[in-house]
XYZ file of C-alpha atoms in Angstrom:
361
model
C 0.000 0.000 0.000
C 1.364 3.385 -0.959
C 1.338 6.291 1.469
C -1.031 9.120 0.712
C 0.467 12.213 -0.887
C -0.425 14.485 2.009
C 0.303 11.895 4.687
C 2.253 12.496 7.852
C 6.017 12.415 7.481
C 7.827 9.722 9.412
C 10.635 11.335 11.431
C 12.244 8.299 13.003
C 13.642 4.996 11.734
C 11.350 1.939 11.589
C 11.994 -1.138 13.708
C 10.297 -4.524 13.785
C 7.710 -5.004 16.540
C 7.714 -8.680 17.523
C 4.385 -8.395 19.335
C 2.415 -6.919 16.434
C 4.315 -8.562 13.625
C 4.788 -5.205 11.947
C 7.005 -2.184 12.229
C 6.993 0.710 14.642
C 8.893 3.906 14.946
C 11.860 3.945 17.358
C 10.549 5.891 20.335
C 12.339 8.290 22.654
C 12.609 5.544 25.286
C 15.283 3.835 23.225
C 18.633 4.933 24.617
C 20.958 6.348 22.000
C 24.556 5.063 21.872
C 25.896 8.535 22.664
C 23.734 8.765 25.787
C 24.851 5.314 26.894
C 28.448 6.411 26.454
C 27.878 9.524 28.575
C 26.284 7.472 31.360
C 29.174 5.011 31.250
C 31.623 7.912 31.476
C 29.786 9.294 34.508
C 29.976 5.901 36.213
C 33.712 5.703 35.547
C 34.232 9.211 36.906
C 32.217 8.414 40.027
C 34.287 5.283 40.608
C 37.461 7.277 40.073
C 36.288 9.918 42.515
C 35.714 7.310 45.228
C 39.120 5.802 44.528
C 40.801 9.220 44.629
C 39.342 9.888 48.060
C 40.383 6.529 49.513
C 42.907 6.908 52.319
C 43.296 10.661 51.770
C 43.569 12.543 55.091
C 41.761 15.882 55.173
C 41.467 18.900 57.444
C 39.152 21.884 57.151
C 41.438 24.073 59.261
C 43.734 26.794 57.963
C 46.942 26.994 60.001
C 48.265 30.555 60.296
C 51.330 32.495 61.335
C 49.324 35.549 62.341
C 52.393 37.669 63.078
C 53.428 37.579 59.409
C 50.000 36.970 57.860
C 51.099 33.612 56.394
C 48.665 30.691 56.113
C 48.691 27.151 54.742
C 45.838 24.786 53.902
C 47.723 21.658 54.905
C 48.247 19.986 58.262
C 50.882 22.254 59.728
C 52.943 25.398 59.280
C 56.452 26.158 60.487
C 58.313 29.452 60.624
C 62.104 29.080 60.563
C 64.283 32.038 61.531
C 68.010 32.360 60.895
C 70.320 35.155 62.007
C 73.706 36.070 60.571
C 76.179 35.565 63.435
C 79.817 35.247 64.388
C 81.162 31.753 65.056
C 84.596 30.753 66.326
C 86.619 28.584 63.958
C 90.297 27.512 63.943
C 91.408 30.324 66.246
C 89.511 32.925 64.236
C 85.947 33.827 63.424
C 83.566 33.284 60.544
C 80.118 34.637 59.740
C 77.344 32.062 59.323
C 73.579 31.771 59.179
C 72.244 29.914 62.214
C 68.787 29.082 63.579
C 70.107 28.920 67.137
C 71.843 31.705 69.119
C 75.636 31.407 69.158
C 77.158 32.370 72.506
C 79.727 35.114 71.868
C 80.468 35.953 75.502
C 84.085 34.789 75.138
C 84.697 36.334 71.722
C 87.044 39.245 71.139
C 85.727 42.783 70.838
C 83.908 43.448 67.600
C 82.599 39.881 67.352
C 79.557 40.124 69.620
C 76.351 38.497 68.426
C 73.099 40.422 69.023
C 70.142 38.779 70.723
C 67.668 36.850 68.614
C 64.723 39.246 68.081
C 62.317 36.402 67.218
C 62.350 32.630 67.130
C 60.859 29.959 64.944
C 57.430 28.535 65.686
C 55.291 25.617 64.595
C 51.496 25.300 64.208
C 49.605 22.081 63.466
C 45.980 21.336 62.632
C 43.956 20.070 65.579
C 41.313 18.133 63.638
C 42.491 15.747 60.902
C 40.150 13.046 59.598
C 40.354 10.010 57.346
C 37.098 8.598 55.976
C 35.277 10.839 58.501
C 37.160 9.253 61.422
C 39.633 11.280 63.549
C 43.357 10.740 63.023
C 45.499 10.448 66.147
C 48.295 12.990 66.537
C 50.875 10.191 66.477
C 50.006 9.587 62.811
C 50.914 13.182 61.947
C 54.125 12.976 63.976
C 55.170 9.717 62.321
C 54.188 10.262 58.705
C 54.093 14.045 58.354
C 56.501 15.502 55.801
C 57.711 19.110 55.960
C 58.340 20.846 52.660
C 59.360 24.369 51.761
C 56.846 26.681 50.163
C 56.777 30.345 49.212
C 53.890 32.180 50.901
C 52.076 35.169 49.528
C 53.130 38.222 51.523
C 50.186 40.461 50.622
C 48.980 40.272 54.255
C 52.373 41.200 55.742
C 51.784 43.857 58.463
C 53.127 47.335 57.760
C 55.700 47.341 60.569
C 57.242 44.096 59.285
C 57.019 45.211 55.649
C 59.276 48.131 56.590
C 61.897 45.725 57.973
C 61.698 42.710 55.669
C 61.695 42.279 51.942
C 61.155 39.173 49.784
C 64.338 37.144 49.559
C 64.349 33.850 47.706
C 61.313 31.914 48.922
C 60.988 33.827 52.189
C 61.820 37.174 53.769
C 65.103 38.845 54.675
C 66.111 41.962 56.571
C 69.432 42.545 54.777
C 69.585 45.695 52.665
C 71.767 43.755 50.241
C 71.017 40.006 50.329
C 74.385 39.346 48.672
C 76.217 41.165 51.480
C 74.377 40.444 54.758
C 75.553 42.015 58.006
C 75.761 40.543 61.502
C 72.281 40.569 63.025
C 70.412 40.337 59.715
C 67.523 37.869 59.688
C 66.302 35.403 57.121
C 62.880 33.764 57.499
C 61.410 30.813 55.644
C 58.258 28.717 55.980
C 57.472 25.056 55.594
C 54.124 23.297 55.380
C 53.279 19.874 56.752
C 51.820 17.350 54.314
C 50.620 13.789 54.764
C 50.966 11.005 52.168
C 48.123 8.564 51.396
C 47.709 6.530 54.583
C 46.452 3.270 53.095
C 48.374 0.419 54.738
C 49.969 2.770 57.262
C 47.171 3.205 59.800
C 44.608 1.008 61.528
C 41.225 1.924 63.009
C 41.028 1.337 66.755
C 38.067 2.439 68.884
C 36.932 4.837 66.161
C 40.330 6.566 65.762
C 43.136 6.011 63.272
C 46.500 5.029 64.761
C 49.816 4.344 62.983
C 50.883 0.812 62.219
C 54.276 0.085 63.759
C 57.063 1.081 61.396
C 59.843 3.525 60.800
C 58.717 7.164 60.558
C 59.477 9.217 57.493
C 62.492 11.361 58.195
C 62.240 15.107 58.628
C 63.755 17.505 56.135
C 67.346 18.712 56.549
C 68.070 22.155 58.062
C 66.765 25.243 56.321
C 68.586 25.546 52.970
C 69.867 28.692 51.320
C 66.610 30.458 50.579
C 68.038 32.506 47.750
C 69.375 29.522 45.816
C 67.440 26.392 46.773
C 64.470 25.428 44.604
C 61.213 24.411 46.249
C 60.120 20.804 45.818
C 56.968 21.288 43.769
C 54.205 18.692 44.130
C 53.035 17.083 40.915
C 49.441 17.898 39.897
C 48.581 14.249 39.252
C 44.805 14.733 39.399
C 44.896 17.447 36.749
C 47.298 15.303 34.732
C 44.640 12.568 34.635
C 42.036 14.930 33.205
C 44.542 16.507 30.819
C 45.101 13.033 29.362
C 41.346 12.377 29.068
C 40.764 15.731 27.376
C 43.695 15.066 25.039
C 42.060 11.805 23.954
C 38.802 13.652 23.371
C 40.619 16.301 21.323
C 42.095 13.547 19.157
C 38.578 12.199 18.598
C 37.271 15.634 17.595
C 40.222 16.117 15.250
C 39.492 12.769 13.617
C 35.842 13.786 13.171
C 36.833 17.062 11.492
C 39.270 15.211 9.226
C 36.576 12.696 8.268
C 34.170 15.421 7.189
C 36.927 17.276 5.348
C 37.605 14.154 3.334
C 33.902 13.711 2.571
C 33.427 17.354 1.559
C 36.840 17.526 -0.156
C 37.623 20.770 1.674
C 41.203 21.398 2.827
C 40.833 24.847 4.428
C 37.711 26.366 5.934
C 34.404 24.538 5.841
C 33.050 25.222 2.368
C 29.311 24.611 2.050
C 29.266 21.459 4.168
C 27.044 22.061 7.198
C 28.319 19.004 9.046
C 31.922 20.132 8.620
C 31.040 23.619 9.867
C 29.499 22.157 13.015
C 32.455 19.904 13.842
C 34.973 22.658 13.127
C 33.085 24.784 15.652
C 33.012 21.932 18.200
C 36.762 21.519 17.799
C 37.383 25.269 18.023
C 35.223 25.714 21.114
C 37.120 22.890 22.823
C 40.510 24.492 22.159
C 39.253 27.908 23.308
C 38.218 26.874 26.819
C 39.881 23.611 27.857
C 43.606 24.595 27.948
C 43.153 27.632 30.221
C 40.791 25.749 32.534
C 43.194 22.816 32.909
C 46.086 25.222 33.502
C 44.203 26.904 36.348
C 43.308 23.520 37.865
C 46.953 22.415 37.701
C 48.194 25.592 39.386
C 45.532 25.311 42.078
C 46.535 21.702 42.744
C 50.191 22.733 43.039
C 49.303 25.436 45.566
C 47.587 22.863 47.764
C 43.888 22.981 46.875
C 42.266 19.686 47.911
C 42.303 16.874 45.389
C 38.569 16.354 45.781
C 37.923 19.859 44.437
C 40.348 19.406 41.541
C 38.743 16.052 40.694
C 35.259 17.567 40.801
C 36.316 20.427 38.525
C 38.018 18.103 36.049
C 35.040 15.736 35.957
C 32.539 18.555 35.386
C 34.721 20.046 32.655
C 34.999 16.705 30.855
C 31.258 16.092 31.148
C 30.580 19.589 29.832
C 32.790 19.074 26.803
C 31.175 15.711 25.998
C 27.682 17.221 26.222
C 28.686 20.238 24.120
C 30.191 18.053 21.389
C 27.150 15.779 21.444
C 24.700 18.689 21.212
C 26.449 20.845 18.610
C 27.577 17.817 16.608
C 23.941 16.868 15.948
C 22.639 20.251 14.773
C 23.735 23.886 14.799
C 20.766 25.246 16.696
C 20.192 25.497 20.416
C 20.156 22.151 22.204
C 20.197 20.887 25.766
C 23.606 19.282 25.290
C 25.171 22.431 23.884
C 23.636 24.667 26.567
C 24.429 22.454 29.563
C 27.909 21.761 28.211
C 28.764 25.452 28.045
C 27.238 26.110 31.478
C 29.406 23.396 33.051
C 32.489 24.678 31.248
C 31.956 28.261 32.394
C 31.196 27.170 35.972
C 34.507 25.299 36.196
C 36.491 28.056 34.464
C 34.927 30.805 36.585
C 35.330 28.882 39.839
C 38.971 28.134 39.063
C 39.635 31.798 38.259
C 38.028 32.986 41.509
C 39.925 30.359 43.509
C 43.203 31.421 41.879
C 42.569 35.055 42.806
C 41.759 34.037 46.376
C 44.975 31.998 46.657
C 47.122 34.877 45.410
C 45.525 37.441 47.735
C 45.185 35.422 50.944
């Protein structure tokens, strides 16, 4: 039987209906392959998020050196103070940096050491948890690792700003850091970090305690602040999402190349609507993803919690998948395109605000 000339147009593909013995249009309840892929990706990201949080100690406290306006979002903060002093050596005297006062009561005239105007101090977080259970202080003492970091000195009080100036990764009072004088001070800070504690702690009576073993050694004495490089943590969480986005970029590039070959267009998009859409998908990806990932990496290096970096990376990846899915189907407004851009801008904007907060704290 032929369809009538003015009949309704069939918009969807026909499929066999086993119950009626005929054919029926594929309804909206049938899950598209792209949607199934997105749901599978979300499940993988959720599993990865749970794995990333496993055995990660956390603390909501911010430890502060209020005198200098320095803060750290880790488990401890240490101020280390050195003074340039005289020290007896081989019947003579030499000038050295020292964290402890050197007794010069028996030195010859002109080699007296001034009193230490300030001393080093240490602050540690009071409430550290692992899987929502408190961590005993012995865990921090055994496994804590001190590492140098360069604070932001925007909150340095005015009276100290008149005495100290940035020197290396800390502060110094010498007018000429290359020619310090006896009594000049040099101040540096370290932050306390904890490694993943899986296999290192056991839960007893609702509290985590260390498993017997050798503690991780403390860092050596304060190095030369003007010459020593800071051990920079690797942004491994951002690296994971950079790799996933790189794979997606390769897929988008392959899609553009496929449509170029079909349309026989080497530069531009010609009159091929499909090619124009995929060129725009590819271009939009390269406009937003690199800067967002860069901000996430820098935030992770400065100590922002991995759970926040993971959340940002996951939302960005989901946004890019939805945007490519929506715009790749048609050039008009679509839910995928709209939600994808909203997620992208939320992550980019949040990362920018967080970066400003880190630099000004």
